[in-house]
Amino acid sequence: MTTGNDKILLAHGSGGQLSHELVERLFLRYFDNPILAHLDDSAVLEVGGGMQEARGKKQEAGFLHPASRILHPAPDARLAFTTDSYVVSPIFFPGGDIGKLAVCGTINDLAMSGATPLYLSAGFIIEEGLELAALERVVASMAATAQAAGVQIVAGDTKVVDRGKADRLFINTAGVGVVPAGVELGGDRAQPGDAIILSGTIGDHGMTIMSQREGLRFDSPLASDCAPLHGLVAAVMEVTPQAVHCLRDPTRGGLATTLNEVADKSRVGIEIEEDTIPVRDAVRAACELLGLDPLYVANEGKLVAFVAPEAADAVLTRMQAHEYGREAAIIGRVTAEHAGRVVLRTALGARRILDMLVGEQLPRIC
Amino acid sequence: MTTGNDKILLAHGSGGQLSHELVERLFLRYFDNPILAHLDDSAVLEVGGGMQEARGKKQEAGFLHPASRILHPAPDARLAFTTDSYVVSPIFFPGGDIGKLAVCGTINDLAMSGATPLYLSAGFIIEEGLELAALERVVASMAATAQAAGVQIVAGDTKVVDRGKADRLFINTAGVGVVPAGVELGGDRAQPGDAIILSGTIGDHGMTIMSQREGLRFDSPLASDCAPLHGLVAAVMEVTPQAVHCLRDPTRGGLATTLNEVADKSRVGIEIEEDTIPVRDAVRAACELLGLDPLYVANEGKLVAFVAPEAADAVLTRMQAHEYGREAAIIGRVTAEHAGRVVLRTALGARRILDMLVGEQLPRIC
């Protein structure tokens, strides 16, 4: 493996260019299987098919015992399975905390595959000396978020490392959901003509964390948009499951990176209109102050939907009726031209190519 | 919550007394659900039942969309779901590395519930500056271990934290498996009269890590027993699925802590014979040098089976025929007397009560 450097850099965790290189040159090369190769937010597993396969493989190894022959899940039962670790700093911030973020983030990864989230696991890596009260506050927040979202935290693990070997608290969540029959979403399914619908303002989460760290104050306070999106996804899918081709939540790397991923995987072009993209004034002000582009700033409660043009207005209306989609907007469309590239039309009519995030804008954003 | 201290101590991660208090007083209190309350190595989920339940709950929230009504997994399809984080130091050691440990550990947690392990996720938290070659070596080891075990790593995540905010590499793995119909294992199912069968020597993993850290050398070198045990479990279940009541892998806290957990959850007594418990000479020597009791030292490739007495010999013979069970031995039995307590009969015939691990013997053992 060569990434032009022999050590891990912060940018390897940015969600941008170096992260993609690491995934492709290391993880995909070794963990070589078609499910992982999809690189969607969740792995979608055919449990029926999986069982068949496991049966074939294990029989050779003498694994299969008679009882397992009784098991025959319906062939259309598919599981979604996903994981994320959270290392956000600080662990408490306006609009959320590391626990709420971990629960919402995993719910959202499941929801982006069209799955109904059902069960979560939670793994805690704790630095010796963390105040029990802080841990309790995080755990209570996870429990409340999970309960409100209708998911259960059913498995957990705690490790403690000596002082100075971690930073207060890291949390990993993994999640399992069920993908309804007939639902087929994927980063490789966007089609020329699709409308691109963004569910609301961008940059809120990232600029909140950055402002906390930099000690910035604004007239209208910033807050993370951290929220569970499975209800919004369900509302959208209710309108027209077949017309929705792809859902993504633009987290690390921001909207620009997410759009680049879809343009690349679907081998299509993407054109978006700058002045249709909702950005809060406080976020815009913070971005200007720090020299950042909101298109590259992380979100934790937003999604982008790629929808067949004839269904776009109905999906938009339904999104706007949902509490997490009130400021939804159609921000662009998918084209057959310039496949693999994302083009931004500025308010003044100029066109510029939007690349994937390069380097690291803000470590430990999530 | 009061644990007599207002900060997290290393012993909260020991797997012993303080870990149990943290789970009961914090995690179980907030993540309040009957599945987690089992505290088995994996959560066993009724996917059929889970769907029904999710359906009921989500309909209120307007979640259900028509397509999901088509999904009806067989009512006897149950999933096992588990997670563990790994923070072992050093990350490479004789007999394994943090990656092999993470894959085997999660496979083993699934196997202890009687599940066929199918899919794993892998979340990496990397300290800035880790050599790419070290990461590649770990990833290659995970891939080789997963392939040999017939499981697929289908979901992953990478986070990088700034130098000094983690220690080289932490890995979380979560796993999904399918529990064959009719298999019912649990820490609350041990019955008076059950034979207790240990699959091999104890203390190998823990003393290997400790010797590495202390720079100790012995005539016969120590190596971790880190191994995937699902094949051994399958072999045992083939003999007689109904006679096996409980399987546990004695990791953090060692054999003594695991036996205490089962005695407590099953409300039974346990008696074991000291001179039947296999311990390698090098492990015994290292323990003596460091003043440790091998009964409390972590294992990563061993299991304890609670088996109906009439099937004990057949299960023992089958274990001894398997590569990971060659030194298996019957080490004791379950009693109706002294419920909740574990009693050790020493080689000299004395009886002493074996408590759960108190304090922290060795942080970051796994």
mmCIF file with all atom_site columns, N, CA and C in Angstrom, chain B residues 111-147:
data_model
loop_
_atom_site.group_PDB
_atom_site.id
_atom_site.type_symbol
_atom_site.label_atom_id
_atom_site.label_alt_id
_atom_site.label_comp_id
_atom_site.label_asym_id
_atom_site.label_entity_id
_atom_site.label_seq_id
_atom_site.pdbx_PDB_ins_code
_atom_site.Cartn_x
_atom_site.Cartn_y
_atom_site.Cartn_z
_atom_site.occupancy
_atom_site.B_iso_or_equiv
_atom_site.pdbx_formal_charge
_atom_site.auth_seq_id
_atom_site.auth_comp_id
_atom_site.auth_asym_id
_atom_site.auth_atom_id
_atom_site.pdbx_PDB_model_num
ATOM 1   N N  . ALA B 1 111 ? -20.716 -17.562 19.231 1.00 0.00 ? 111 ALA B N  1
ATOM 2   C CA . ALA B 1 111 ? -20.724 -19.023 19.387 1.00 0.00 ? 111 ALA B CA 1
ATOM 3   C C  . ALA B 1 111 ? -21.260 -19.430 20.760 1.00 0.00 ? 111 ALA B C  1
ATOM 4   N N  . MET B 1 112 ? -20.974 -18.623 21.801 1.00 0.00 ? 112 MET B N  1
ATOM 5   C CA . MET B 1 112 ? -21.435 -18.986 23.151 1.00 0.00 ? 112 MET B CA 1
ATOM 6   C C  . MET B 1 112 ? -22.964 -18.952 23.250 1.00 0.00 ? 112 MET B C  1
ATOM 7   N N  . SER B 1 113 ? -23.624 -18.251 22.344 1.00 0.00 ? 113 SER B N  1
ATOM 8   C CA . SER B 1 113 ? -25.093 -18.288 22.333 1.00 0.00 ? 113 SER B CA 1
ATOM 9   C C  . SER B 1 113 ? -25.601 -19.402 21.425 1.00 0.00 ? 113 SER B C  1
ATOM 10  N N  . GLY B 1 114 ? -24.689 -20.201 20.881 1.00 0.00 ? 114 GLY B N  1
ATOM 11  C CA . GLY B 1 114 ? -25.061 -21.301 19.994 1.00 0.00 ? 114 GLY B CA 1
ATOM 12  C C  . GLY B 1 114 ? -25.257 -20.863 18.555 1.00 0.00 ? 114 GLY B C  1
ATOM 13  N N  . ALA B 1 115 ? -24.903 -19.602 18.254 1.00 0.00 ? 115 ALA B N  1
ATOM 14  C CA . ALA B 1 115 ? -25.135 -19.071 16.909 1.00 0.00 ? 115 ALA B CA 1
ATOM 15  C C  . ALA B 1 115 ? -24.037 -19.470 15.931 1.00 0.00 ? 115 ALA B C  1
ATOM 16  N N  . THR B 1 116 ? -24.412 -19.591 14.669 1.00 0.00 ? 116 THR B N  1
ATOM 17  C CA . THR B 1 116 ? -23.455 -19.677 13.580 1.00 0.00 ? 116 THR B CA 1
ATOM 18  C C  . THR B 1 116 ? -23.050 -18.251 13.227 1.00 0.00 ? 116 THR B C  1
ATOM 19  N N  . PRO B 1 117 ? -21.773 -17.870 13.468 1.00 0.00 ? 117 PRO B N  1
ATOM 20  C CA . PRO B 1 117 ? -21.363 -16.495 13.142 1.00 0.00 ? 117 PRO B CA 1
ATOM 21  C C  . PRO B 1 117 ? -21.374 -16.292 11.626 1.00 0.00 ? 117 PRO B C  1
ATOM 22  N N  . LEU B 1 118 ? -21.924 -15.189 11.157 1.00 0.00 ? 118 LEU B N  1
ATOM 23  C CA . LEU B 1 118 ? -21.998 -14.929 9.718  1.00 0.00 ? 118 LEU B CA 1
ATOM 24  C C  . LEU B 1 118 ? -21.278 -13.650 9.303  1.00 0.00 ? 118 LEU B C  1
ATOM 25  N N  . TYR B 1 119 ? -21.585 -12.550 9.972  1.00 0.00 ? 119 TYR B N  1
ATOM 26  C CA . TYR B 1 119 ? -21.109 -11.247 9.523  1.00 0.00 ? 119 TYR B CA 1
ATOM 27  C C  . TYR B 1 119 ? -20.509 -10.451 10.673 1.00 0.00 ? 119 TYR B C  1
ATOM 28  N N  . LEU B 1 120 ? -19.418 -9.749  10.387 1.00 0.00 ? 120 LEU B N  1
ATOM 29  C CA . LEU B 1 120 ? -18.811 -8.862  11.378 1.00 0.00 ? 120 LEU B CA 1
ATOM 30  C C  . LEU B 1 120 ? -18.717 -7.439  10.833 1.00 0.00 ? 120 LEU B C  1
ATOM 31  N N  . SER B 1 121 ? -18.737 -6.476  11.753 1.00 0.00 ? 121 SER B N  1
ATOM 32  C CA . SER B 1 121 ? -18.353 -5.111  11.415 1.00 0.00 ? 121 SER B CA 1
ATOM 33  C C  . SER B 1 121 ? -17.041 -4.825  12.129 1.00 0.00 ? 121 SER B C  1
ATOM 34  N N  . ALA B 1 122 ? -16.319 -3.820  11.639 1.00 0.00 ? 122 ALA B N  1
ATOM 35  C CA . ALA B 1 122 ? -15.036 -3.453  12.246 1.00 0.00 ? 122 ALA B CA 1
ATOM 36  C C  . ALA B 1 122 ? -14.913 -1.942  12.289 1.00 0.00 ? 122 ALA B C  1
ATOM 37  N N  . GLY B 1 123 ? -14.784 -1.390  13.489 1.00 0.00 ? 123 GLY B N  1
ATOM 38  C CA . GLY B 1 123 ? -14.590 0.057   13.657 1.00 0.00 ? 123 GLY B CA 1
ATOM 39  C C  . GLY B 1 123 ? -13.200 0.310   14.205 1.00 0.00 ? 123 GLY B C  1
ATOM 40  N N  . PHE B 1 124 ? -12.428 1.138   13.498 1.00 0.00 ? 124 PHE B N  1
ATOM 41  C CA . PHE B 1 124 ? -11.049 1.422   13.899 1.00 0.00 ? 124 PHE B CA 1
ATOM 42  C C  . PHE B 1 124 ? -10.955 2.833   14.474 1.00 0.00 ? 124 PHE B C  1
ATOM 43  N N  . ILE B 1 125 ? -10.360 2.956   15.648 1.00 0.00 ? 125 ILE B N  1
ATOM 44  C CA . ILE B 1 125 ? -9.996  4.271   16.174 1.00 0.00 ? 125 ILE B CA 1
ATOM 45  C C  . ILE B 1 125 ? -8.472  4.299   16.199 1.00 0.00 ? 125 ILE B C  1
ATOM 46  N N  . ILE B 1 126 ? -7.891  5.177   15.390 1.00 0.00 ? 126 ILE B N  1
ATOM 47  C CA . ILE B 1 126 ? -6.450  5.154   15.150 1.00 0.00 ? 126 ILE B CA 1
ATOM 48  C C  . ILE B 1 126 ? -5.830  6.439   15.675 1.00 0.00 ? 126 ILE B C  1
ATOM 49  N N  . GLU B 1 127 ? -4.701  6.279   16.360 1.00 0.00 ? 127 GLU B N  1
ATOM 50  C CA . GLU B 1 127 ? -3.951  7.463   16.788 1.00 0.00 ? 127 GLU B CA 1
ATOM 51  C C  . GLU B 1 127 ? -3.129  7.984   15.613 1.00 0.00 ? 127 GLU B C  1
ATOM 52  N N  . GLU B 1 128 ? -3.223  9.261   15.370 1.00 0.00 ? 128 GLU B N  1
ATOM 53  C CA . GLU B 1 128 ? -2.404  9.916   14.350 1.00 0.00 ? 128 GLU B CA 1
ATOM 54  C C  . GLU B 1 128 ? -0.952  9.474   14.521 1.00 0.00 ? 128 GLU B C  1
ATOM 55  N N  . GLY B 1 129 ? -0.305  9.110   13.439 1.00 0.00 ? 129 GLY B N  1
ATOM 56  C CA . GLY B 1 129 ? 1.097   8.720   13.524 1.00 0.00 ? 129 GLY B CA 1
ATOM 57  C C  . GLY B 1 129 ? 1.336   7.220   13.540 1.00 0.00 ? 129 GLY B C  1
ATOM 58  N N  . LEU B 1 130 ? 0.252   6.427   13.665 1.00 0.00 ? 130 LEU B N  1
ATOM 59  C CA . LEU B 1 130 ? 0.443   4.974   13.593 1.00 0.00 ? 130 LEU B CA 1
ATOM 60  C C  . LEU B 1 130 ? 1.052   4.625   12.239 1.00 0.00 ? 130 LEU B C  1
ATOM 61  N N  . GLU B 1 131 ? 2.019   3.726   12.227 1.00 0.00 ? 131 GLU B N  1
ATOM 62  C CA . GLU B 1 131 ? 2.626   3.332   10.972 1.00 0.00 ? 131 GLU B CA 1
ATOM 63  C C  . GLU B 1 131 ? 1.594   2.587   10.133 1.00 0.00 ? 131 GLU B C  1
ATOM 64  N N  . LEU B 1 132 ? 1.497   2.952   8.859  1.00 0.00 ? 132 LEU B N  1
ATOM 65  C CA . LEU B 1 132 ? 0.576   2.245   7.960  1.00 0.00 ? 132 LEU B CA 1
ATOM 66  C C  . LEU B 1 132 ? 0.897   0.759   7.903  1.00 0.00 ? 132 LEU B C  1
ATOM 67  N N  . ALA B 1 133 ? 2.173   0.409   8.010  1.00 0.00 ? 133 ALA B N  1
ATOM 68  C CA . ALA B 1 133 ? 2.563   -1.001  7.944  1.00 0.00 ? 133 ALA B CA 1
ATOM 69  C C  . ALA B 1 133 ? 1.964   -1.774  9.121  1.00 0.00 ? 133 ALA B C  1
ATOM 70  N N  . ALA B 1 134 ? 1.891   -1.152  10.284 1.00 0.00 ? 134 ALA B N  1
ATOM 71  C CA . ALA B 1 134 ? 1.294   -1.816  11.449 1.00 0.00 ? 134 ALA B CA 1
ATOM 72  C C  . ALA B 1 134 ? -0.202  -2.016  11.219 1.00 0.00 ? 134 ALA B C  1
ATOM 73  N N  . LEU B 1 135 ? -0.861  -0.972  10.700 1.00 0.00 ? 135 LEU B N  1
ATOM 74  C CA . LEU B 1 135 ? -2.294  -1.089  10.419 1.00 0.00 ? 135 LEU B CA 1
ATOM 75  C C  . LEU B 1 135 ? -2.542  -2.191  9.390  1.00 0.00 ? 135 LEU B C  1
ATOM 76  N N  . GLU B 1 136 ? -1.706  -2.214  8.366  1.00 0.00 ? 136 GLU B N  1
ATOM 77  C CA . GLU B 1 136 ? -1.889  -3.228  7.326  1.00 0.00 ? 136 GLU B CA 1
ATOM 78  C C  . GLU B 1 136 ? -1.711  -4.633  7.893  1.00 0.00 ? 136 GLU B C  1
ATOM 79  N N  . ARG B 1 137 ? -0.733  -4.798  8.775  1.00 0.00 ? 137 ARG B N  1
ATOM 80  C CA . ARG B 1 137 ? -0.497  -6.112  9.370  1.00 0.00 ? 137 ARG B CA 1
ATOM 81  C C  . ARG B 1 137 ? -1.728  -6.557  10.181 1.00 0.00 ? 137 ARG B C  1
ATOM 82  N N  . VAL B 1 138 ? -2.332  -5.623  10.897 1.00 0.00 ? 138 VAL B N  1
ATOM 83  C CA . VAL B 1 138 ? -3.518  -5.940  11.699 1.00 0.00 ? 138 VAL B CA 1
ATOM 84  C C  . VAL B 1 138 ? -4.701  -6.288  10.794 1.00 0.00 ? 138 VAL B C  1
ATOM 85  N N  . VAL B 1 139 ? -4.891  -5.490  9.749  1.00 0.00 ? 139 VAL B N  1
ATOM 86  C CA . VAL B 1 139 ? -6.015  -5.716  8.839  1.00 0.00 ? 139 VAL B CA 1
ATOM 87  C C  . VAL B 1 139 ? -5.853  -7.063  8.121  1.00 0.00 ? 139 VAL B C  1
ATOM 88  N N  . ALA B 1 140 ? -4.640  -7.373  7.706  1.00 0.00 ? 140 ALA B N  1
ATOM 89  C CA . ALA B 1 140 ? -4.387  -8.654  7.049  1.00 0.00 ? 140 ALA B CA 1
ATOM 90  C C  . ALA B 1 140 ? -4.680  -9.813  8.001  1.00 0.00 ? 140 ALA B C  1
ATOM 91  N N  . SER B 1 141 ? -4.327  -9.634  9.254  1.00 0.00 ? 141 SER B N  1
ATOM 92  C CA . SER B 1 141 ? -4.575  -10.672 10.248 1.00 0.00 ? 141 SER B CA 1
ATOM 93  C C  . SER B 1 141 ? -6.081  -10.865 10.472 1.00 0.00 ? 141 SER B C  1
ATOM 94  N N  . MET B 1 142 ? -6.828  -9.755  10.517 1.00 0.00 ? 142 MET B N  1
ATOM 95  C CA . MET B 1 142 ? -8.281  -9.848  10.662 1.00 0.00 ? 142 MET B CA 1
ATOM 96  C C  . MET B 1 142 ? -8.891  -10.591 9.478  1.00 0.00 ? 142 MET B C  1
ATOM 97  N N  . ALA B 1 143 ? -8.420  -10.231 8.285  1.00 0.00 ? 143 ALA B N  1
ATOM 98  C CA . ALA B 1 143 ? -8.975  -10.844 7.079  1.00 0.00 ? 143 ALA B CA 1
ATOM 99  C C  . ALA B 1 143 ? -8.697  -12.351 7.067  1.00 0.00 ? 143 ALA B C  1
ATOM 100 N N  . ALA B 1 144 ? -7.469  -12.734 7.422  1.00 0.00 ? 144 ALA B N  1
ATOM 101 C CA . ALA B 1 144 ? -7.109  -14.156 7.411  1.00 0.00 ? 144 ALA B CA 1
ATOM 102 C C  . ALA B 1 144 ? -7.911  -14.923 8.462  1.00 0.00 ? 144 ALA B C  1
ATOM 103 N N  . THR B 1 145 ? -8.077  -14.321 9.632  1.00 0.00 ? 145 THR B N  1
ATOM 104 C CA . THR B 1 145 ? -8.827  -14.986 10.700 1.00 0.00 ? 145 THR B CA 1
ATOM 105 C C  . THR B 1 145 ? -10.296 -15.152 10.300 1.00 0.00 ? 145 THR B C  1
ATOM 106 N N  . ALA B 1 146 ? -10.865 -14.091 9.728  1.00 0.00 ? 146 ALA B N  1
ATOM 107 C CA . ALA B 1 146 ? -12.275 -14.149 9.315  1.00 0.00 ? 146 ALA B CA 1
ATOM 108 C C  . ALA B 1 146 ? -12.456 -15.190 8.225  1.00 0.00 ? 146 ALA B C  1
ATOM 109 N N  . GLN B 1 147 ? -11.547 -15.202 7.267  1.00 0.00 ? 147 GLN B N  1
ATOM 110 C CA . GLN B 1 147 ? -11.692 -16.151 6.172  1.00 0.00 ? 147 GLN B CA 1
ATOM 111 C C  . GLN B 1 147 ? -11.599 -17.591 6.664  1.00 0.00 ? 147 GLN B C  1
#
